[in-house]
PDB file of C-alpha atoms and ligand atoms in Angstrom:
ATOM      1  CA  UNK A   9      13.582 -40.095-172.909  1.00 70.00           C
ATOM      2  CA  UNK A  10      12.642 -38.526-175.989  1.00 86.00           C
ATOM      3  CA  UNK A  11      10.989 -41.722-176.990  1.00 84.00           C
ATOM      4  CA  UNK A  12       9.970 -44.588-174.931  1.00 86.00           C
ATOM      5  CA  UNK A  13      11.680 -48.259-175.494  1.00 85.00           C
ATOM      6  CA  UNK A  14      10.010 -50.943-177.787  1.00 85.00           C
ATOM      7  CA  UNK A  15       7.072 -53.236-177.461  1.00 80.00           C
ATOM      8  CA  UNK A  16       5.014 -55.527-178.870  1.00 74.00           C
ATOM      9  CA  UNK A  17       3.472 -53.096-181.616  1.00 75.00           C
ATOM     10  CA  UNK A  18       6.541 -52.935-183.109  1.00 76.00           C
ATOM     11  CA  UNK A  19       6.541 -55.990-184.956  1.00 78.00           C
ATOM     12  CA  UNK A  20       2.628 -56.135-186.319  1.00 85.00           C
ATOM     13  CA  UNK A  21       2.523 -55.586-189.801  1.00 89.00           C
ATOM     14  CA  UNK A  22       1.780 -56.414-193.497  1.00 91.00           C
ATOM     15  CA  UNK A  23       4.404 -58.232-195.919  1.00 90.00           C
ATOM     16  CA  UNK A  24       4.340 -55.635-198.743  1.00 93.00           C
ATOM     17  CA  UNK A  25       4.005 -56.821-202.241  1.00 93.00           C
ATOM     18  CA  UNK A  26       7.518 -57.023-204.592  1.00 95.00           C
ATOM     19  CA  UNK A  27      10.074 -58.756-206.089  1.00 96.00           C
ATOM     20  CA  UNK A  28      13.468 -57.325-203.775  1.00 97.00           C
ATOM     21  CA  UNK A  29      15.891 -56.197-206.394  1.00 97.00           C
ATOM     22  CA  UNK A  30      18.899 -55.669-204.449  1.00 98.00           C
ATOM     23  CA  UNK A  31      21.772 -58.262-203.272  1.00 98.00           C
ATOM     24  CA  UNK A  32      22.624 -59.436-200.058  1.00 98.00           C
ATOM     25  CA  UNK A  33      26.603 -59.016-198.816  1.00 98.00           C
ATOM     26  CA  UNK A  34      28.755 -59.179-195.574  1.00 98.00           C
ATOM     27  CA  UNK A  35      30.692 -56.323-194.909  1.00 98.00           C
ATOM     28  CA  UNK A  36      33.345 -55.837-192.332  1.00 91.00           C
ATOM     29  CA  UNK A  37      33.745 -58.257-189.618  1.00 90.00           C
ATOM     30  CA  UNK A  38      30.906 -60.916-190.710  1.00 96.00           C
ATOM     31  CA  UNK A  39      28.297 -58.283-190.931  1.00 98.00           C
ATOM     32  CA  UNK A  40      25.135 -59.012-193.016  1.00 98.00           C
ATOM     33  CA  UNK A  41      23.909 -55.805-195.356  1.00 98.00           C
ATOM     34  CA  UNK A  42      21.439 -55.754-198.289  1.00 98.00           C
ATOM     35  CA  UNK A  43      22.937 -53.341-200.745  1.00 98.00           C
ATOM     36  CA  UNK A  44      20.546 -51.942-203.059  1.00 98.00           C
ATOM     37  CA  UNK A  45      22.210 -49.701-206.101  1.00 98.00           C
ATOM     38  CA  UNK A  46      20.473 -46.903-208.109  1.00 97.00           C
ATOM     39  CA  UNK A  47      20.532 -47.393-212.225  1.00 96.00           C
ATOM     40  CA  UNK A  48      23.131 -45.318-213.284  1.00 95.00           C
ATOM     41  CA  UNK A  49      21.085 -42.931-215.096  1.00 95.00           C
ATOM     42  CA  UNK A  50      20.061 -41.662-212.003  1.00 94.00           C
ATOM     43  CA  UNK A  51      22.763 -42.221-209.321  1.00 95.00           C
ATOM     44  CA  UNK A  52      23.305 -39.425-207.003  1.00 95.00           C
ATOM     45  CA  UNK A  53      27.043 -39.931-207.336  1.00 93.00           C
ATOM     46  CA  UNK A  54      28.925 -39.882-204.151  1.00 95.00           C
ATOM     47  CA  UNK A  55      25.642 -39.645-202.042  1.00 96.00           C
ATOM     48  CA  UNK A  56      24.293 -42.668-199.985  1.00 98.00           C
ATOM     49  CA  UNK A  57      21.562 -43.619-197.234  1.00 98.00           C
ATOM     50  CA  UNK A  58      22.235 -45.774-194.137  1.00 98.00           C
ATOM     51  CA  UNK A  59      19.204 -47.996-193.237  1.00 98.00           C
ATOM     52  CA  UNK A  60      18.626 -48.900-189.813  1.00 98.00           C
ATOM     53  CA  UNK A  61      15.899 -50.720-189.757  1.00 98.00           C
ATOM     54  CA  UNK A  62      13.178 -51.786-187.248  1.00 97.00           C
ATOM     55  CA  UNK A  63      13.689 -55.061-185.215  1.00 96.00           C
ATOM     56  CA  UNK A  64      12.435 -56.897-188.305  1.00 96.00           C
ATOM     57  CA  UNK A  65      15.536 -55.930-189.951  1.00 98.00           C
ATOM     58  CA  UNK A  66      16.431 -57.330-193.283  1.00 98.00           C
ATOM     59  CA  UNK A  67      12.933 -58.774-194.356  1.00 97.00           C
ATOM     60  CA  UNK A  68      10.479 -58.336-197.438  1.00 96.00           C
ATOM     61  CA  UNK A  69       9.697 -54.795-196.840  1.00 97.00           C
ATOM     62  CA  UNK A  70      12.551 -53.238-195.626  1.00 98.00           C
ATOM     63  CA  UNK A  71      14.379 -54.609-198.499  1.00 98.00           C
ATOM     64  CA  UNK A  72      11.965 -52.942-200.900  1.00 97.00           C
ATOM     65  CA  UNK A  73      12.361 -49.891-199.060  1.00 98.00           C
ATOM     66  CA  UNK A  74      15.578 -49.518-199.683  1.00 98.00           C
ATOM     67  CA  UNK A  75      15.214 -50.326-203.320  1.00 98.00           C
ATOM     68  CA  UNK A  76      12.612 -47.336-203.367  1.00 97.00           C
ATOM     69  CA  UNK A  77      15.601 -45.659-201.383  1.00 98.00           C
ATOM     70  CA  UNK A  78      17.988 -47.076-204.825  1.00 98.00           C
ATOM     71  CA  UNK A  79      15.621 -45.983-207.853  1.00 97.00           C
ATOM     72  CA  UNK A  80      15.446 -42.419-206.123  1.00 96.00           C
ATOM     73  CA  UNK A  81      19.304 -41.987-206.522  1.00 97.00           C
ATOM     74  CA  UNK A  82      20.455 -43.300-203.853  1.00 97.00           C
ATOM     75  CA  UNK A  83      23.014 -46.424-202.856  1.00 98.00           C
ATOM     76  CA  UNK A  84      21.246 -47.540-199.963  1.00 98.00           C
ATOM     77  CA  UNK A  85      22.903 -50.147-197.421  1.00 98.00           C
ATOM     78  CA  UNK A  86      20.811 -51.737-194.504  1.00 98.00           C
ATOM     79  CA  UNK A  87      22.334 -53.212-191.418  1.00 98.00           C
ATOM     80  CA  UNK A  88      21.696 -56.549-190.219  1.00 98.00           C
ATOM     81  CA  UNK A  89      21.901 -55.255-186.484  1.00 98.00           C
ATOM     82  CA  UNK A  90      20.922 -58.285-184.673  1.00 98.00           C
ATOM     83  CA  UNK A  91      23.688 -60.674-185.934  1.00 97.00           C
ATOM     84  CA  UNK A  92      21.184 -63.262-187.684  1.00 97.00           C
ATOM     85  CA  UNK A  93      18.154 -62.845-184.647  1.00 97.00           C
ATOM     86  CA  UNK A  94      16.132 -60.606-186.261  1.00 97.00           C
ATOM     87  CA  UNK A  95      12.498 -60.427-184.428  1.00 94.00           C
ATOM     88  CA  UNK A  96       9.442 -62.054-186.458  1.00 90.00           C
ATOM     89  CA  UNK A  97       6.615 -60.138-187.517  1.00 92.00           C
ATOM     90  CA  UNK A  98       3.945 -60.035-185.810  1.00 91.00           C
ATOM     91  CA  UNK A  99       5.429 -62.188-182.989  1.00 87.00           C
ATOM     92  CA  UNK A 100       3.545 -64.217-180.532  1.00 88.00           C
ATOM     93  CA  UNK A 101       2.350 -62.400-177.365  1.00 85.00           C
ATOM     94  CA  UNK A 102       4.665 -63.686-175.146  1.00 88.00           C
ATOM     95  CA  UNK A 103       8.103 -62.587-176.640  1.00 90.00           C
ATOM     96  CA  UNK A 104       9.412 -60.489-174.359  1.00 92.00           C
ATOM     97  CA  UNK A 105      11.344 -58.060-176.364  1.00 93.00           C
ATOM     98  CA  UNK A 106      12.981 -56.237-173.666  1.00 94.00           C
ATOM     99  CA  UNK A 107      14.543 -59.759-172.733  1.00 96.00           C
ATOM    100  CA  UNK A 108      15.270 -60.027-176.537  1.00 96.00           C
ATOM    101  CA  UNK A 109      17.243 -56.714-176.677  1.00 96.00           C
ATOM    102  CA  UNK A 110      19.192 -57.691-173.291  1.00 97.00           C
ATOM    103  CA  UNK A 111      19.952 -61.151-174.920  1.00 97.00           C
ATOM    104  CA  UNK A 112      18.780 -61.794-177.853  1.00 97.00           C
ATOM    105  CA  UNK A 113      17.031 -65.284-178.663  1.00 94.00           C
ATOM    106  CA  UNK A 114      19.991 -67.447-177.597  1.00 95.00           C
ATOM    107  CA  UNK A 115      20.684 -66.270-174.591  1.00 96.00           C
ATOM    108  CA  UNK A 116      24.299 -64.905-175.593  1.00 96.00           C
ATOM    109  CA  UNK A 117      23.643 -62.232-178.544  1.00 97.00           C
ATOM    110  CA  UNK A 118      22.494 -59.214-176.692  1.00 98.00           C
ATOM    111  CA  UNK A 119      20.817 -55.919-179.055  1.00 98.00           C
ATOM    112  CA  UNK A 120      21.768 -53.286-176.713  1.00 98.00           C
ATOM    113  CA  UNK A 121      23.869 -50.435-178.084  1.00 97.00           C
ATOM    114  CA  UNK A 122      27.141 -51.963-177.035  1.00 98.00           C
ATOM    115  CA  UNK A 123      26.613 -54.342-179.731  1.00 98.00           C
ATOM    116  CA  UNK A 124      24.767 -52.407-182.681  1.00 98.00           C
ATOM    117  CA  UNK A 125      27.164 -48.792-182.259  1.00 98.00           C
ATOM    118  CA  UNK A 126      30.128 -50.571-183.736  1.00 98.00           C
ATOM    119  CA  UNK A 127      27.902 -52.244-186.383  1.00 98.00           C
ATOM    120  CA  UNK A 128      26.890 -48.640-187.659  1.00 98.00           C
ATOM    121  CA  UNK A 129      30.357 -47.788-187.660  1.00 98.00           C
ATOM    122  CA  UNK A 130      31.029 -50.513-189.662  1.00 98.00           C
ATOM    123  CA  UNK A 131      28.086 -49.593-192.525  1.00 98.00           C
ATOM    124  CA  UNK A 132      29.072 -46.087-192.599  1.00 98.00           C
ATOM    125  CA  UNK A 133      32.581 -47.055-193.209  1.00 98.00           C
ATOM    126  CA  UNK A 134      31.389 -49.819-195.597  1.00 98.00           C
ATOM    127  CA  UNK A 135      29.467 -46.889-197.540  1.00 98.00           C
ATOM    128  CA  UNK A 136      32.881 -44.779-197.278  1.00 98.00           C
ATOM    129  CA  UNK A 137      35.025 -47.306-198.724  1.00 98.00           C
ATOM    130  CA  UNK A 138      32.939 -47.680-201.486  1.00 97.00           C
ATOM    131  CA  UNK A 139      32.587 -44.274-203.202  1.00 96.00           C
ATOM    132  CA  UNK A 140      30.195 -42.734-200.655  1.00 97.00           C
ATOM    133  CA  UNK A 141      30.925 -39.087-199.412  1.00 95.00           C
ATOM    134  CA  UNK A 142      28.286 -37.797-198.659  1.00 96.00           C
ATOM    135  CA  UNK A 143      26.099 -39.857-195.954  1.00 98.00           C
ATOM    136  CA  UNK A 144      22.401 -39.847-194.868  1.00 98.00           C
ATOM    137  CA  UNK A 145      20.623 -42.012-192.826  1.00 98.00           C
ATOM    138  CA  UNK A 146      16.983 -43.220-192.284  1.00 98.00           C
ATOM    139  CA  UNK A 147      15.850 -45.131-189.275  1.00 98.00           C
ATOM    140  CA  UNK A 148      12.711 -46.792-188.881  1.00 98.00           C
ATOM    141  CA  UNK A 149      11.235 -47.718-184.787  1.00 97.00           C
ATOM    142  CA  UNK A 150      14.040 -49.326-182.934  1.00 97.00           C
ATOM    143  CA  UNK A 151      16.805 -47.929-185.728  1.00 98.00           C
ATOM    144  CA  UNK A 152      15.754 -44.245-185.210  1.00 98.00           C
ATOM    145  CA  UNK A 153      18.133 -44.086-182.361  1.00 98.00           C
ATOM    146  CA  UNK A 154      20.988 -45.587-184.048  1.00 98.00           C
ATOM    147  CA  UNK A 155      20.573 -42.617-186.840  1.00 98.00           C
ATOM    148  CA  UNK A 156      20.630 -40.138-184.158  1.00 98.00           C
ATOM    149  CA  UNK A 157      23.182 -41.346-182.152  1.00 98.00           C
ATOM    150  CA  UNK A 158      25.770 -41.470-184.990  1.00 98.00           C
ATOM    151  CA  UNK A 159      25.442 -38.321-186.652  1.00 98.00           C
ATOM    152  CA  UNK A 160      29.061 -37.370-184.963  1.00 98.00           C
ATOM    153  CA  UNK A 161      30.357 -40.393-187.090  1.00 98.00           C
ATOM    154  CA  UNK A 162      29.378 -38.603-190.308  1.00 97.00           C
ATOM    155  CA  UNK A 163      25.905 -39.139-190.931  1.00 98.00           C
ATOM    156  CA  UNK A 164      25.220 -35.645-192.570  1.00 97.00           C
ATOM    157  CA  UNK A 165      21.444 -36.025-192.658  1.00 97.00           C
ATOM    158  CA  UNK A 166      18.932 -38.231-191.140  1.00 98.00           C
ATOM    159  CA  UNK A 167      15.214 -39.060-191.211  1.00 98.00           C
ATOM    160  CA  UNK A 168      13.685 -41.059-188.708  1.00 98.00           C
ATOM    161  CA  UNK A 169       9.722 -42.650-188.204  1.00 98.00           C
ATOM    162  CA  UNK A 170       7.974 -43.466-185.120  1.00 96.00           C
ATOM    163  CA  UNK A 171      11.653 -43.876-183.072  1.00 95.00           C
ATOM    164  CA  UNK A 172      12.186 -45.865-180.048  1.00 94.00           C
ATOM    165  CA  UNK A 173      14.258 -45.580-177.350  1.00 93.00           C
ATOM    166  CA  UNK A 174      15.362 -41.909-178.299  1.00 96.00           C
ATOM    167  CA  UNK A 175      17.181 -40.548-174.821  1.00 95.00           C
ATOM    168  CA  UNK A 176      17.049 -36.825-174.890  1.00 97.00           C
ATOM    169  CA  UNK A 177      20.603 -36.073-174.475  1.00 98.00           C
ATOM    170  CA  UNK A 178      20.897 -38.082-177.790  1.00 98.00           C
ATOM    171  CA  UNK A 179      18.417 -35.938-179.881  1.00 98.00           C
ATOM    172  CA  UNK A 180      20.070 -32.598-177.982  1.00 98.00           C
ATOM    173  CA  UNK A 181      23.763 -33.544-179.549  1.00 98.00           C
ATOM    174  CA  UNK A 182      22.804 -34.135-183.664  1.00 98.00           C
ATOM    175  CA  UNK A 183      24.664 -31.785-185.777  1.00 97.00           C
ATOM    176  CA  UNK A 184      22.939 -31.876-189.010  1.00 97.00           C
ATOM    177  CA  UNK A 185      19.363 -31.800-190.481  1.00 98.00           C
ATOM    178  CA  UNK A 186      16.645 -33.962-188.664  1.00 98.00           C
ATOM    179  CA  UNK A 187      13.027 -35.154-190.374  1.00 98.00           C
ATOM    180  CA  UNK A 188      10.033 -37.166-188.498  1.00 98.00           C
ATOM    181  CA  UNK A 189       7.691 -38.741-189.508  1.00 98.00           C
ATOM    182  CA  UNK A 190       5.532 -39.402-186.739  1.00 97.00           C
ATOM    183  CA  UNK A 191       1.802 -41.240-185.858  1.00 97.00           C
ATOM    184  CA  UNK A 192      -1.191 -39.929-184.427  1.00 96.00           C
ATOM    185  CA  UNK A 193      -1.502 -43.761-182.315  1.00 95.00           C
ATOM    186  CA  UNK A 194       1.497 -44.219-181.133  1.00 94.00           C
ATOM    187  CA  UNK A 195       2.390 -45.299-177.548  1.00 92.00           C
ATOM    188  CA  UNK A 196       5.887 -45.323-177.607  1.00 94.00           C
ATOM    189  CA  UNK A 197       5.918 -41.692-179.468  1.00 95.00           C
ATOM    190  CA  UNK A 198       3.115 -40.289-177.974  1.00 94.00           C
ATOM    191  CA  UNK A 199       1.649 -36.378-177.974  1.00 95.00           C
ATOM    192  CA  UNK A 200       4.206 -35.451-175.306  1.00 96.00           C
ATOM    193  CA  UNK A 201       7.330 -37.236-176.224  1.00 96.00           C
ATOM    194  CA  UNK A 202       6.894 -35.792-179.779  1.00 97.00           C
ATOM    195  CA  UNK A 203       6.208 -31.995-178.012  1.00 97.00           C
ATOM    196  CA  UNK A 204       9.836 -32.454-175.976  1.00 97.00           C
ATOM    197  CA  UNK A 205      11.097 -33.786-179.104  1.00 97.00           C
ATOM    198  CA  UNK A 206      10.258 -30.859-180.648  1.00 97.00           C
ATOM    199  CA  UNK A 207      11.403 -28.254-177.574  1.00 98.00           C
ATOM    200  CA  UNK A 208      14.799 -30.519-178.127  1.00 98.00           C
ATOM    201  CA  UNK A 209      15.329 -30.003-181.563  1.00 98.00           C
ATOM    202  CA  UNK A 210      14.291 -25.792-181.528  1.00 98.00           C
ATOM    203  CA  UNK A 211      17.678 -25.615-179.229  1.00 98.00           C
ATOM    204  CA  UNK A 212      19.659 -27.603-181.472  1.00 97.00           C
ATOM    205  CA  UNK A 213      19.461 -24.752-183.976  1.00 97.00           C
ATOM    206  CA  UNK A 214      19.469 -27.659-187.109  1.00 97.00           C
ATOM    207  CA  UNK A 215      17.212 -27.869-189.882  1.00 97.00           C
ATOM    208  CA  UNK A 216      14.135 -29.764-188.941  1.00 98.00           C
ATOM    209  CA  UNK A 217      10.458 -31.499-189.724  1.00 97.00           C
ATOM    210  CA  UNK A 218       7.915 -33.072-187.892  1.00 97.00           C
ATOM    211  CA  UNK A 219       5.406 -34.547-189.936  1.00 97.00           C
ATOM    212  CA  UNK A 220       2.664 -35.950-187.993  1.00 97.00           C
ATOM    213  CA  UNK A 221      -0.220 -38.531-189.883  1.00 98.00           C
ATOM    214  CA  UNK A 222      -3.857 -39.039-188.503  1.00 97.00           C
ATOM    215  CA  UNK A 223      -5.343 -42.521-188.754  1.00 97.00           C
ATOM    216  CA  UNK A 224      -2.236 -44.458-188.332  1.00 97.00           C
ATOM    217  CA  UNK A 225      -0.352 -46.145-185.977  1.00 95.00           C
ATOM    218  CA  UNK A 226       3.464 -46.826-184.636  1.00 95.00           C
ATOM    219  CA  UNK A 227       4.978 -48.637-187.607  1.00 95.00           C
ATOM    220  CA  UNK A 228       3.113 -47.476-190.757  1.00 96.00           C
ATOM    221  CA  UNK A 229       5.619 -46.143-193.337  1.00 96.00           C
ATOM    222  CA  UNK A 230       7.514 -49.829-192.814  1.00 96.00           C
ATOM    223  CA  UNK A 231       4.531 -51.797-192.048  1.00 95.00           C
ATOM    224  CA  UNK A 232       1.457 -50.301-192.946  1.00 95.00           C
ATOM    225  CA  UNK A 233      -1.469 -52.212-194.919  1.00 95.00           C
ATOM    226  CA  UNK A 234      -1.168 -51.029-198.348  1.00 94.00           C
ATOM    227  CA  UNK A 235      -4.939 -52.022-198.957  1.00 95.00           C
ATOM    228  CA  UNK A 236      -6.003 -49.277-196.287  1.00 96.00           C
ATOM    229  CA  UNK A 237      -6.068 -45.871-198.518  1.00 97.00           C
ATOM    230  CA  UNK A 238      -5.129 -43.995-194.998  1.00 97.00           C
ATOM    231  CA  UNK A 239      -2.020 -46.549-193.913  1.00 97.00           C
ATOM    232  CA  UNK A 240      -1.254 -45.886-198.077  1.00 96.00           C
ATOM    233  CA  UNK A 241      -1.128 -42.988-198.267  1.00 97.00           C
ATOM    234  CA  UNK A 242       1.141 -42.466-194.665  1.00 97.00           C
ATOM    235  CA  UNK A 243       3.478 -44.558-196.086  1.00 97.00           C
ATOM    236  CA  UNK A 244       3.804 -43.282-199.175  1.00 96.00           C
ATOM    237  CA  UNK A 245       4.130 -40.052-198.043  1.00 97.00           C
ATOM    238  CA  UNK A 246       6.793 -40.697-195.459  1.00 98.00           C
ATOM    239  CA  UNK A 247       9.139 -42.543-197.983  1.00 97.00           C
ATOM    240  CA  UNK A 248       8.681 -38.823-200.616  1.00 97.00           C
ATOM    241  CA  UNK A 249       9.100 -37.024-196.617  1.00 98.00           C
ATOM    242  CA  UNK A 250      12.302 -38.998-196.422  1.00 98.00           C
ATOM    243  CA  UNK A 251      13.349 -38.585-199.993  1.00 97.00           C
ATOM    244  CA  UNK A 252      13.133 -34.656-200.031  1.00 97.00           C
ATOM    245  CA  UNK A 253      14.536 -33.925-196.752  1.00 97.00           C
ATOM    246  CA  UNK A 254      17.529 -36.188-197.852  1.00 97.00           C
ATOM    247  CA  UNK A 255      17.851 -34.360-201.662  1.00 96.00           C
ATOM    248  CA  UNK A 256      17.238 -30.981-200.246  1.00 95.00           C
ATOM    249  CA  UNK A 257      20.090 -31.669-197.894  1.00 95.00           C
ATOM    250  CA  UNK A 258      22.863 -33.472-199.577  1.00 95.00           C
ATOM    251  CA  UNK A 259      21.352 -33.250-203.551  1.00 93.00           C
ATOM    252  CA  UNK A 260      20.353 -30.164-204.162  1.00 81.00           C
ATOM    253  CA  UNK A 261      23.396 -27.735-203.912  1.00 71.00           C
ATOM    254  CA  UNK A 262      21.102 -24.615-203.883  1.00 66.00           C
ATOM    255  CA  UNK A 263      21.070 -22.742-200.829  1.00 60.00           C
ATOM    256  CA  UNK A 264      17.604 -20.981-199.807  1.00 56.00           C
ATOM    257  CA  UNK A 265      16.357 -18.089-201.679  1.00 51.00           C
ATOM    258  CA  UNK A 266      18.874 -18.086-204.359  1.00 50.00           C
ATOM    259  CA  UNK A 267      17.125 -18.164-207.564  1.00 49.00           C
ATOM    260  CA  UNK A 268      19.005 -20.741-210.368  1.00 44.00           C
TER     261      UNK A 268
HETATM  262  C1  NAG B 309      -0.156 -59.477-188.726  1.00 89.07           C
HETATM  263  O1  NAG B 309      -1.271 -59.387-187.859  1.00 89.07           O
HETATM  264  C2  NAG B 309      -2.370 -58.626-188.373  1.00 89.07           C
HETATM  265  C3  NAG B 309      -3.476 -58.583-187.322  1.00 89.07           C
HETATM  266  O2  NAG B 309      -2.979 -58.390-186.085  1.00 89.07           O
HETATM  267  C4  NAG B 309      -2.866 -59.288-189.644  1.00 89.07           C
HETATM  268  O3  NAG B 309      -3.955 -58.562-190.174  1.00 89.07           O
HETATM  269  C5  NAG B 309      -1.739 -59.341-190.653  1.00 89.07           C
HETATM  270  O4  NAG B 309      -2.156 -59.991-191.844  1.00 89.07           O
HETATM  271  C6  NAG B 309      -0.546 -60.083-190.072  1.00 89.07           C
HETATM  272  N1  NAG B 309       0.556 -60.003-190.999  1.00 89.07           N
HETATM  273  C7  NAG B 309       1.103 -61.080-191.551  1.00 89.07           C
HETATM  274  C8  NAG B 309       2.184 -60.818-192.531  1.00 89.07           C
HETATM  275  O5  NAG B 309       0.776 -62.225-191.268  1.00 89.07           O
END
């Protein structure tokens, strides 16, 4: 593995401050989405982001994120991936999250990849039918593997933070651009998952960043405490990371050294 599976870090966090400005929708087959749209004066037109979020999924911050994601330029869609059985922040010591992803809460709603692939398939197409040609994706913990693993369904561009559950031969088979943002405490993405990570992505011959923050820990760009200038500052900086890498790549129609 490229990155090691989820666990109990992955939900501690901070509610971040704002009043969400998207709406929420269902999309294909029942699916929950929060759709957040850029003003038109500054719509990237054509151009849109994929979400996949962390196992919080559609909650306070995420949702903000995505507006960030919207008054950038950018229609921005996030997935409900767990059908309604989101995990709570900062759950209670004894949820066993690997039992979660088997099952899910009930018993009978599993969050393995059977599940959640088709649900991807169904944003992307979701973002096709509606204008969208030109597709990037951002994935946050637990959702960086969904961005990776569906670049072959048209995701163009992707940016992921402290991923989960990356399997090598996953990262080895993207075919387009790849930015991380990655933390110095990290258990799941640790010093020598991120160094085959980066072995992995020199072979795949794409574009690529690593962008590694001191002071921080698994989480921080979704999750951080905004009153903690370091955690700030990491999270603020990995949502302009994102933003770049995904303008460079499908906004800016430049191509290197040519002078306009
Ligand atoms: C989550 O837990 C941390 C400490 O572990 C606490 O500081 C933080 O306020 C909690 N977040 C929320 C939203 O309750």
């Amino acid at each position: 593995m490229a990155s090691d599976p989820p666990a109990q870090c992955c939900t501690t966090g901070f509610l971040h401050e704002g009043n969400p400005t998207g709406s929420l929708i269902t999309i294909d087959n029942g699916i929950k989405a929060y759709l957040a749209s850029p003003p038109a004066s500054k719509a990237h037109a054509g151009v849109g982001i994929l979400y996949v979020p962390d196992i919080i999924g559609i909650w306070q911050n995420s949702k903000l994120m995505a507006d960030a994601y919207a008054s950038e330029g950018y229609t921005c869609l996030i997935l409900d991936l767990f059908n309604g059985d989101a995990a709570p922040l900062n759950m209670s010591d004894d949820f066993d999250i690997m039992g979660w992803i088997a099952k899910g809460s009930s018993g009978e709603n599993p969050h393995t990849k059977e599940v959640i692939d088709p649900i991807i398939l169904s944003g992307l197409k979701y973002l096709r039918d509606n204008g969208v040609k030109r597709i990037g994706a951002v994935g946050y913990c637990f959702g960086a593997k969904y961005v990776i693993r569906h670049y072959k369904d048209g995701i163009e561009c992707g940016f992921i933070a402290h991923p989960s559950f990356v399997e090598a031969e996953e990262l080895a088979a993207i075919t387009g651009p790849l930015s991380i943002a990655a933390a110095e405490t990290d258990s799941i993405f640790p010093m020598e998952k991120r160094h085959e990570s980066e072995r992995i992505l020199i072979e795949t011959k794409q574009d690529y960043q690593i962008n590694m923050f001191s002071g921080v820990e698994h989480g921080f760009s979704v999750r951080g405490d905004p009153n903690v200038k370091v955690q700030r500052f990491a999270k603020e900086q990995a949502f302009h990371q994102a933003v770049s890498w995904l303008d460079s790549h499908l906004v800016d129609k430049r191509e290197y050294g040519v002078k306009v």
